[in-house]
Short mmCIF file of C-alpha atoms in Angstrom, two decimals:
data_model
loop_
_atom_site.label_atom_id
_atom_site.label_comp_id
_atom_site.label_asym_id
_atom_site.label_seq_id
_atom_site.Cartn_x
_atom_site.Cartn_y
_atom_site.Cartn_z
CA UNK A 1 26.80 -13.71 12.54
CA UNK A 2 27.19 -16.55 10.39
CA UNK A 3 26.33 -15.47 6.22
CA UNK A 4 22.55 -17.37 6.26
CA UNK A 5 21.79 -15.68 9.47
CA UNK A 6 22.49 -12.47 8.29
CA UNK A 7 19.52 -13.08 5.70
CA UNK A 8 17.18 -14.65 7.87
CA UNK A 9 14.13 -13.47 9.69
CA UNK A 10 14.40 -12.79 13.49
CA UNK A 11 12.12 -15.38 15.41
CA UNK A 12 9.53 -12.39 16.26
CA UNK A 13 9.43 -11.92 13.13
CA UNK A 14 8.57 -15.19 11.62
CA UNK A 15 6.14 -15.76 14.34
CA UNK A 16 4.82 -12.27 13.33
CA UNK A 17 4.27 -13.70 9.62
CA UNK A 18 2.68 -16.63 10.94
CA UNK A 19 -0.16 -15.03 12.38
CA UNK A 20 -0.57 -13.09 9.44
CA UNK A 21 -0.43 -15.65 6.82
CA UNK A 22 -3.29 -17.73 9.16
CA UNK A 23 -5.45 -14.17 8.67
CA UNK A 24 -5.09 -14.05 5.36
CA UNK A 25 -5.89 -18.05 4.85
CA UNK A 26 -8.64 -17.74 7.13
CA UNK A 27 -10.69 -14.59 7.23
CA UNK A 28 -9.04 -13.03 3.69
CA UNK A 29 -9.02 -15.35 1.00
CA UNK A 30 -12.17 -17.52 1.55
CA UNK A 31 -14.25 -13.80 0.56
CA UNK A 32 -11.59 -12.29 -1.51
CA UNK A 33 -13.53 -13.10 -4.92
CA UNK A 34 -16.57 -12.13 -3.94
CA UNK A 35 -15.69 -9.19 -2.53
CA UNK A 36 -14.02 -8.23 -5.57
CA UNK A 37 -17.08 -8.88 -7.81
CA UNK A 38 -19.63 -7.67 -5.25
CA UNK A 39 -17.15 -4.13 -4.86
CA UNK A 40 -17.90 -4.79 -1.02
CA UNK A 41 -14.99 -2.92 1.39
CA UNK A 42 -14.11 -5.22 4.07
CA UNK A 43 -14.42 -2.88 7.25
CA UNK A 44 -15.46 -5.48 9.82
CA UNK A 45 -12.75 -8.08 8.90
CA UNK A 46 -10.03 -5.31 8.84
CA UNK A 47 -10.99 -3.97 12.55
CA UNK A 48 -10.27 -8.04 12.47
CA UNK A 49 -6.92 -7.68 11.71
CA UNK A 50 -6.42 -4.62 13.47
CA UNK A 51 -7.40 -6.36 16.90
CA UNK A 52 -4.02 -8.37 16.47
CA UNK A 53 -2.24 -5.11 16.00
CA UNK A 54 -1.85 -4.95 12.28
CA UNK A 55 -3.36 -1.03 11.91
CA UNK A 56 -0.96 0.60 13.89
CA UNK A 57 2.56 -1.70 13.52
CA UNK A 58 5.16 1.06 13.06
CA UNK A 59 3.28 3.08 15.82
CA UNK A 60 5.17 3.73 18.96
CA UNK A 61 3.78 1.41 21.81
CA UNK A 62 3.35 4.88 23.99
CA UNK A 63 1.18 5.94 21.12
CA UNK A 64 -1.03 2.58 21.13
CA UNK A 65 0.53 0.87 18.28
CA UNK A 66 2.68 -2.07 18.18
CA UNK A 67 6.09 -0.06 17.71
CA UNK A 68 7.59 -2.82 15.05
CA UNK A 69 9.90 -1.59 12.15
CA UNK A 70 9.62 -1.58 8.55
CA UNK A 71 11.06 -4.73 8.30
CA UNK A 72 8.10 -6.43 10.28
CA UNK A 73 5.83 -4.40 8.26
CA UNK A 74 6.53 -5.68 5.10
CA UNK A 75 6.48 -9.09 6.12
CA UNK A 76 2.92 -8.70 7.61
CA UNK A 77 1.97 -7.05 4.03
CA UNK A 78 2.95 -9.54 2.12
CA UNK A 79 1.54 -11.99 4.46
CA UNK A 80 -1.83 -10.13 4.35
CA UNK A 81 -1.84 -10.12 0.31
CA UNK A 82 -1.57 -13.70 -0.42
CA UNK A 83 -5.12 -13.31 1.07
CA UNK A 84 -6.24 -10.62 -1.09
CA UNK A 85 -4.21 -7.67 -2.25
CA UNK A 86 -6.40 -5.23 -1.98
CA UNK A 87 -7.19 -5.44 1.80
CA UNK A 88 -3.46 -5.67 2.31
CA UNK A 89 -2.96 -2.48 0.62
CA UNK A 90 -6.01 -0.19 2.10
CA UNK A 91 -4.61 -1.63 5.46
CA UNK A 92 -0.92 -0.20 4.65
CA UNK A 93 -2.52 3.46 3.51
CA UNK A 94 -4.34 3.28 7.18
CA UNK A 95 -1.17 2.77 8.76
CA UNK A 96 0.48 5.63 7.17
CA UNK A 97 -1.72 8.03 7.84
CA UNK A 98 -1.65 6.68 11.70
CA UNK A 99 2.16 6.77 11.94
CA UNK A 100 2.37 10.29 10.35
CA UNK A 101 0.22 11.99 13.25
CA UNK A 102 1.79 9.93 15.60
CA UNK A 103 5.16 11.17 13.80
CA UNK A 104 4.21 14.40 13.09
CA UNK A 105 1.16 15.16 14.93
CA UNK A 106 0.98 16.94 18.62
CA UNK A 107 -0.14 15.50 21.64
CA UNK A 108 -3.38 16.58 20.94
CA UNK A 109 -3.93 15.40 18.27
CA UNK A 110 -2.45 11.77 19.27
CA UNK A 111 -4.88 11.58 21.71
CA UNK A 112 -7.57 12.78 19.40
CA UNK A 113 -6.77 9.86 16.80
CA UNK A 114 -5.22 7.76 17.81
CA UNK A 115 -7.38 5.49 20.23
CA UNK A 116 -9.80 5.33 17.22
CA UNK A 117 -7.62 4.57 14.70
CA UNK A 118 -5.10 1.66 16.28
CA UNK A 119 -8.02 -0.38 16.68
CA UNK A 120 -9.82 0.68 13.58
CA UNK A 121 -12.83 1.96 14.85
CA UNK A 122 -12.27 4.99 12.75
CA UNK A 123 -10.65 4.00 9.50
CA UNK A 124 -8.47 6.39 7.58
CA UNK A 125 -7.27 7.79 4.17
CA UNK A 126 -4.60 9.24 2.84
CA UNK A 127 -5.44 12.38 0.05
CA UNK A 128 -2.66 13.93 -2.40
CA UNK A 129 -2.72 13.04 -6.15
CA UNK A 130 -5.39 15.40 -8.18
CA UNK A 131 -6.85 15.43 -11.49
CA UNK A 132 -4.43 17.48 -12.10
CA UNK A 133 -1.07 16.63 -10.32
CA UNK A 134 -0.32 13.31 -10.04
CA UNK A 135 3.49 12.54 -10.06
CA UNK A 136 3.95 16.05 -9.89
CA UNK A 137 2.62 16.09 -6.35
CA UNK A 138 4.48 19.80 -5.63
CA UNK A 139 1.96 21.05 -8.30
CA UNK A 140 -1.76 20.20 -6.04
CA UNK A 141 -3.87 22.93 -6.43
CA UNK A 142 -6.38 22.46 -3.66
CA UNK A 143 -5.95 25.85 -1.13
CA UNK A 144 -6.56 26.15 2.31
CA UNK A 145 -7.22 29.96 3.04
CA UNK A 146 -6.77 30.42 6.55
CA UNK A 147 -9.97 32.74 8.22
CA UNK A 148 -9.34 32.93 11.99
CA UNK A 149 -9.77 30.06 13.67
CA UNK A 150 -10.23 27.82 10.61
CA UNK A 151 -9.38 27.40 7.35
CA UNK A 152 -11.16 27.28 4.39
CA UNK A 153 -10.78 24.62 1.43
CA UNK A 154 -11.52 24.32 -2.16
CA UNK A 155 -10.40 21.99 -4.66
CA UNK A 156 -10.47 17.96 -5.76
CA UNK A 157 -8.54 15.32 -4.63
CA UNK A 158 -8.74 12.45 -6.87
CA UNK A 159 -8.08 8.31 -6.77
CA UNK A 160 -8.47 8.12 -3.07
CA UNK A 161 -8.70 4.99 -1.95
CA UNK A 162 -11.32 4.75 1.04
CA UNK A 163 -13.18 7.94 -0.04
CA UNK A 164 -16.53 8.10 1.05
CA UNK A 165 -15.74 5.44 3.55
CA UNK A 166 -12.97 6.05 5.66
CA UNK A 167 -13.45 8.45 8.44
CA UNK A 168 -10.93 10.62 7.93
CA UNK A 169 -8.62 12.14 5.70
CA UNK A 170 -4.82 13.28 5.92
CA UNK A 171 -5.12 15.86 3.34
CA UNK A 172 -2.14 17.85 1.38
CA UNK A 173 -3.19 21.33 0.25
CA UNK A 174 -1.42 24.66 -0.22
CA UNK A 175 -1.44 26.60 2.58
CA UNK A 176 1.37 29.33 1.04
CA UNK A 177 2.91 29.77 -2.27
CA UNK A 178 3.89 27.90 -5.19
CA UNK A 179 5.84 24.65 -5.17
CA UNK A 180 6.61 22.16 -2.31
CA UNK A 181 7.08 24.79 0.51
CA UNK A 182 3.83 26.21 0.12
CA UNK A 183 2.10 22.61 0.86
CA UNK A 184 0.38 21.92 4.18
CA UNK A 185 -1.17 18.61 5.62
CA UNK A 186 -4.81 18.76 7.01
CA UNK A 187 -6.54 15.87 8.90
CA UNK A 188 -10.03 16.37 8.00
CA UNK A 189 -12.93 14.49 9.29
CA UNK A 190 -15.99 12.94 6.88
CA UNK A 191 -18.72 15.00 8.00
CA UNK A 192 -17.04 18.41 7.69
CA UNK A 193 -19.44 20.88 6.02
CA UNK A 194 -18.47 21.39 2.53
CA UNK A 195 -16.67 17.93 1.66
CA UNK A 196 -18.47 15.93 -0.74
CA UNK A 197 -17.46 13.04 -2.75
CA UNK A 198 -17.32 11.79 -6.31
CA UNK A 199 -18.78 8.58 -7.70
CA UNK A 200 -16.82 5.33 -6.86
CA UNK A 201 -14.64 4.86 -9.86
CA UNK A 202 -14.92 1.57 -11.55
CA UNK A 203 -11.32 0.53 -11.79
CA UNK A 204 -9.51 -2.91 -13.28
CA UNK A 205 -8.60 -3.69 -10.04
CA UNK A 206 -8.71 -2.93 -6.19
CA UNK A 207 -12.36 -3.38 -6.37
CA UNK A 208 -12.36 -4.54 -2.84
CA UNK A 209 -12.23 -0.97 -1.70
CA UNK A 210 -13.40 2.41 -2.75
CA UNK A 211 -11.90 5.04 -4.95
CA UNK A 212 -13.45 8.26 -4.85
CA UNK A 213 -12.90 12.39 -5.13
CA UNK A 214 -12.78 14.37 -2.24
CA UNK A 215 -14.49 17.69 -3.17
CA UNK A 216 -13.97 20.86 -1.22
CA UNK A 217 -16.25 23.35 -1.41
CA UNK A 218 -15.98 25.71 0.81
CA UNK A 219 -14.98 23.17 3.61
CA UNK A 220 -14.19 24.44 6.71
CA UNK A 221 -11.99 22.73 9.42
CA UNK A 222 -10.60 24.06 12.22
CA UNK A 223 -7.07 25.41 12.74
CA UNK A 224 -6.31 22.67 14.97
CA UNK A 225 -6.51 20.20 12.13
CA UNK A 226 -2.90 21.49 10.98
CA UNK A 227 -0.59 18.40 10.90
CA UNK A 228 2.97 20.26 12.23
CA UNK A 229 3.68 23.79 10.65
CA UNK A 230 1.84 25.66 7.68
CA UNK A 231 4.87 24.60 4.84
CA UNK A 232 5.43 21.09 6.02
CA UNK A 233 3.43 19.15 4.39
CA UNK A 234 4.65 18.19 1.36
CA UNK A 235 8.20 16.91 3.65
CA UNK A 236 5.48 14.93 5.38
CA UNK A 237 4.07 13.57 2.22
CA UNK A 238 7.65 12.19 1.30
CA UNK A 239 8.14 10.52 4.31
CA UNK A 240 4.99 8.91 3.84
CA UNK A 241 5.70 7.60 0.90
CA UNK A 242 8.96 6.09 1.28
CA UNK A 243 7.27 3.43 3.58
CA UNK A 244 4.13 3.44 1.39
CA UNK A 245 6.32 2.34 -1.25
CA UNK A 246 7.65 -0.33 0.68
CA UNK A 247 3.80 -1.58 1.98
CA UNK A 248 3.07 -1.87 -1.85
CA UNK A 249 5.78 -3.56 -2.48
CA UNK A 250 5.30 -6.15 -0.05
CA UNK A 251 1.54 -6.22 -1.42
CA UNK A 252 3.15 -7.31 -4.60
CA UNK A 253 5.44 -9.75 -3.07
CA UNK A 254 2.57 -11.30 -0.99
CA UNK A 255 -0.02 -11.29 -4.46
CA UNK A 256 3.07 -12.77 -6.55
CA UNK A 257 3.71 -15.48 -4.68
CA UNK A 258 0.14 -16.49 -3.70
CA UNK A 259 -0.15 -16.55 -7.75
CA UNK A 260 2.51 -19.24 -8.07
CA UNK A 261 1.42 -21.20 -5.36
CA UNK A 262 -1.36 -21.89 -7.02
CA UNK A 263 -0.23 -22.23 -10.44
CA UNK A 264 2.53 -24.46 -8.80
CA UNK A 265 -0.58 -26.86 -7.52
CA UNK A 266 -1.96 -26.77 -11.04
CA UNK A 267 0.83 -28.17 -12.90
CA UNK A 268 1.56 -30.61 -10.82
CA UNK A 269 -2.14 -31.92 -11.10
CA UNK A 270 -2.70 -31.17 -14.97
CA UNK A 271 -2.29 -34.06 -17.87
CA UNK A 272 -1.29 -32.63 -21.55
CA UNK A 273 0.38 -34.94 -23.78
CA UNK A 274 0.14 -37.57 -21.12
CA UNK A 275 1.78 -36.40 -18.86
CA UNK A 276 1.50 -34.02 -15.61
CA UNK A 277 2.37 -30.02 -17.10
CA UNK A 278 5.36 -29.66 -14.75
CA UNK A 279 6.87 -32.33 -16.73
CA UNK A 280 7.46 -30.42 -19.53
CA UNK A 281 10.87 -28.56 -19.54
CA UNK A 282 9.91 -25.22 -20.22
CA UNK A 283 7.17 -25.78 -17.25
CA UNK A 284 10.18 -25.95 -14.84
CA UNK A 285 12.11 -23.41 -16.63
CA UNK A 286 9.40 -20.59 -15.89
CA UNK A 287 9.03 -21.94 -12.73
CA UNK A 288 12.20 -21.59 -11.44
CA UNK A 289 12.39 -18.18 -13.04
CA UNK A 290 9.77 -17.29 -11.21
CA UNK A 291 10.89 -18.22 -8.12
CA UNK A 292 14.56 -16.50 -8.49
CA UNK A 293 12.81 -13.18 -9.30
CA UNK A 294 10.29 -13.37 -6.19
CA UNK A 295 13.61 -14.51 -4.23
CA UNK A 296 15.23 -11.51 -5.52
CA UNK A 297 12.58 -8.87 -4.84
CA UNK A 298 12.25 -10.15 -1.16
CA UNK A 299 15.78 -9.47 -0.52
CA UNK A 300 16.15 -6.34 -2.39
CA UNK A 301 12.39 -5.28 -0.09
CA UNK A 302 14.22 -6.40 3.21
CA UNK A 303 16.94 -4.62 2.56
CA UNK A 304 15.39 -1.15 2.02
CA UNK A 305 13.68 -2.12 4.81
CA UNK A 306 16.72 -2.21 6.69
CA UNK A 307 17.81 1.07 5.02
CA UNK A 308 14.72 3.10 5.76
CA UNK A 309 14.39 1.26 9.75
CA UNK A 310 18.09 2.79 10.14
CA UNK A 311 17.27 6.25 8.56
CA UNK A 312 19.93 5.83 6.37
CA UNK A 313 20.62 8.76 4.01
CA UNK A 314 20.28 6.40 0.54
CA UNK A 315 17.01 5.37 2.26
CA UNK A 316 14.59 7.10 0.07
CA UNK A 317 16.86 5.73 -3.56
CA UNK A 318 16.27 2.42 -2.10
CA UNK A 319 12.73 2.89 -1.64
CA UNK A 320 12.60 3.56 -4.80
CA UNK A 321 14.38 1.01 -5.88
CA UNK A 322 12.25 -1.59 -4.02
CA UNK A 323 9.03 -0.22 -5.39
CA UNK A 324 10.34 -0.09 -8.98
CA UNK A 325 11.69 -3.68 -9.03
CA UNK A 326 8.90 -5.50 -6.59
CA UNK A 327 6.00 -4.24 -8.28
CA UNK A 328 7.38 -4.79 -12.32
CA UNK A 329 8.71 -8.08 -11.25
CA UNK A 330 6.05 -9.51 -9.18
CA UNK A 331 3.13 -8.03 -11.62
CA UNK A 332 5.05 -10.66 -14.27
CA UNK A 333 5.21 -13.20 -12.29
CA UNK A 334 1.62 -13.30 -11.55
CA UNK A 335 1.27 -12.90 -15.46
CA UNK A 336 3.62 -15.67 -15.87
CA UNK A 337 1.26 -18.09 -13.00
CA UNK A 338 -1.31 -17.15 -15.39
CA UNK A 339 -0.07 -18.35 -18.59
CA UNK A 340 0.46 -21.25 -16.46
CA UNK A 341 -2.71 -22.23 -16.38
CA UNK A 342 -3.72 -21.65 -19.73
CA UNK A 343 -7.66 -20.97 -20.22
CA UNK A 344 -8.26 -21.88 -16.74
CA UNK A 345 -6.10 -18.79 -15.83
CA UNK A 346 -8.13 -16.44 -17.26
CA UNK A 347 -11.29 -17.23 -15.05
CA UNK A 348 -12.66 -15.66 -12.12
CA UNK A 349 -12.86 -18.64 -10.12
CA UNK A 350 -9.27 -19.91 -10.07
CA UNK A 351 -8.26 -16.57 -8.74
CA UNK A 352 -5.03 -15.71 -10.75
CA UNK A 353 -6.74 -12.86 -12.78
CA UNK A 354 -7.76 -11.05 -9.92
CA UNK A 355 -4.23 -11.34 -8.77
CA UNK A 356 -3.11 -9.75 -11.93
CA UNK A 357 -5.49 -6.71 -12.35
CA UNK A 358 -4.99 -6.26 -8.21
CA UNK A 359 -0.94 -5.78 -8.95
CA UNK A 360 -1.37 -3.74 -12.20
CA UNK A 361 -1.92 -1.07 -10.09
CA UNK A 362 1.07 -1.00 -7.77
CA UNK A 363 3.17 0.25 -10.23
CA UNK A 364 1.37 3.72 -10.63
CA UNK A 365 0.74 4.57 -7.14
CA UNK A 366 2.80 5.67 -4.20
CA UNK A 367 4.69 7.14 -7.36
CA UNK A 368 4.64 5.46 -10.89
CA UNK A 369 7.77 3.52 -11.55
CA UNK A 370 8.89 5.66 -13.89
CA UNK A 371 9.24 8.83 -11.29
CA UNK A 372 11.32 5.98 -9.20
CA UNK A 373 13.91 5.70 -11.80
CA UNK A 374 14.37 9.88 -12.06
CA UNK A 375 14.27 9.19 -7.58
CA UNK A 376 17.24 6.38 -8.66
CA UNK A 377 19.12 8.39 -11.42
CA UNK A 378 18.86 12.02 -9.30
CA UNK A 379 20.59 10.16 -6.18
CA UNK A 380 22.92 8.81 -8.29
CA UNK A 381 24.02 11.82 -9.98
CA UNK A 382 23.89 14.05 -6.67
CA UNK A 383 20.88 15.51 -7.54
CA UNK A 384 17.48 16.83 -5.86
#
């Protein structure tokens, strides 16, 4: 393999991007401003998306899904996001929670969830941060007591994107003691007696989907809901989130560069002085900065990618490192396309801003950046 082809996308692949970036241009970005202003979820054009495979892609094909890697999943992300972030990213949380039961789920429960979920006629969210643990996910306080053939939970789950909406919930609680091995994962339905939720939270960004508390009083689900072993959860939750931190990323990437596409346009098309913007020096300057660092976060993405498709054992540091680097860099460079535009940047209509308060985000989720540089540090230093 010649150098360049060693960075280039397979032809499945690219083919694979093209069909996403024509969903995103044609069913995504039309309605992305309104559907931010209007706080509308997009449920019907999702179930859109998912009909050409994109809720299920890291699936296994005997499970229903389309059995792609990482790789292909981040391309399709980003793909997805220079439509509108915020779908992009509620679609990567429902494929999590559908590769962990096909992962770590039984048969039953495969066959339970997964016919629904593949094609989105169930839609699905993914519950661990609390008021009260956030980065310190080990810490959740919400217990399942187990009583028979059920168990019983209490407790709040907080920023859940999806609550109130999705149909069900892959839910961490603590099943045993304290710390990570007493964590268990749940898949809880919406109408199970005793689950309420909270008010949806009126946020800077992401306004295209929900964000509610789950509340469990007294909820009671059956045994069978038990994702693997009472214990395991919180080993599931990690594995989650090394590919959730990848999605986001990719969300970035995708926001980023739909950002300087259209600040590119601008300049090119804007008189000051008299003469076009990109004219100016420091106009080209930025822009080619701009470029270099969404050039450089692709390749540092793809290459986790690679690490986590291989189950490498640095993997999980170079998740981290992806998410850390992606979602600071591209969350600039969509500040940057702003400044580009001057005033004009700072309205609704041109589409920058929402860019910018849709990737503000991405760096406190899926783990805040600054728990991926103790993730970075730790492996570095041979430690846990």
């Amino acid at each position: 393999m010649l150098p360049d082809q060693a960075f280039e996308l397979p032809e499945a692949t690219r083919e694979l991007r093209e069909t996403a970036l024509g969903f995103a241009m044609d069913t995504l970005a039309p309605r992305a401003l309104e559907w931010d202003q209007a706080r509308h979820f997009p449920v019907e054009e999702m179930r859109a998306a998912a009909s050409l495979g994109m809720a299920a892609l890291y699936v296994r094909e005997e499970s229903g899904g389309a059995g792609l890697t990482r790789l292909d999943a981040a391309v399709v992300f980003e793909a997805l996001a220079m439509g509108c972030p915020t779908v992009s990213a509620y679609l990567s949380i429902h494929n999590m929670v559908a590769w962990m039961i096909d992962c770590f789920g039984n048969d039953t429960q495969r066959a339970r969830w997964l016919p629904e979920l593949v094609p989105m006629r169930l839609v699905a969210s993914y519950a661990l941060t609390e008021p009260g643990s956030g980065s310190d996910a080990a810490a959740l306080r919400t217990r399942a007591r187990r009583e028979g053939d059920h168990y019983i939970l209490d407790g709040t789950k907080q920023f859940i994107s999806g609550a109130g909406a999705s149909d069900l919930y892959l839910t961490m609680v603590r099943t045993g003691g304290e710390g990570p091995g007493g964590v268990s994962a749940l898949l809880i339905p919406k109408d199970t007696p005793g689950l309420s939720f909270g008010a949806n939270e009126r946020k800077m960004g992401w306004n295209a989907q929900p964000t509610r508390q789950l509340i469990f009083d007294g909820a009671r689900v059956p045994a069978s809901a038990l994702l693997g072993e009472e214990g395991q959860g919180f080993r599931f939750a990690m594995a989650g989130l090394d590919g959730g931190r990848l999605n986001i990323a990719a969300c970035s990437l995708g926001g980023a560069q739909a950002a300087l596409d259209k600040a590119l346009a601008y300049v090119q098309e804007r008189q000051a002085f008299g003469k076009a913007v990109a004219d100016f020096q420091n106009t080209q300057f930025r822009l080619a900065d701009m470029r270099t660092e969404l050039e450089a976060s692709r390749t540092l993405l793809w290459r986790a990618c690679g690490k986590l498709d291989a189950k490498a054992p640095d993997a999980g540091a170079f998740c981290a490192m992806a998410k850390r680097f992606v979602t600071d860099t591209c969350h600039k460079v969509a500040d940057d396309a702003l400044q580009l535009l001057g005033g004009y940047g700072y309205l609704a209509e041109y589409g920058i801003e929402k860019i910018v308060r849709d990737l503000r985000v991405h760096r406190i989720l899926e783990g805040t950046n600054e728990v991926m540089r103790l993730i970075i540090a730790r492996s570095m230093l041979g430690r846990r």
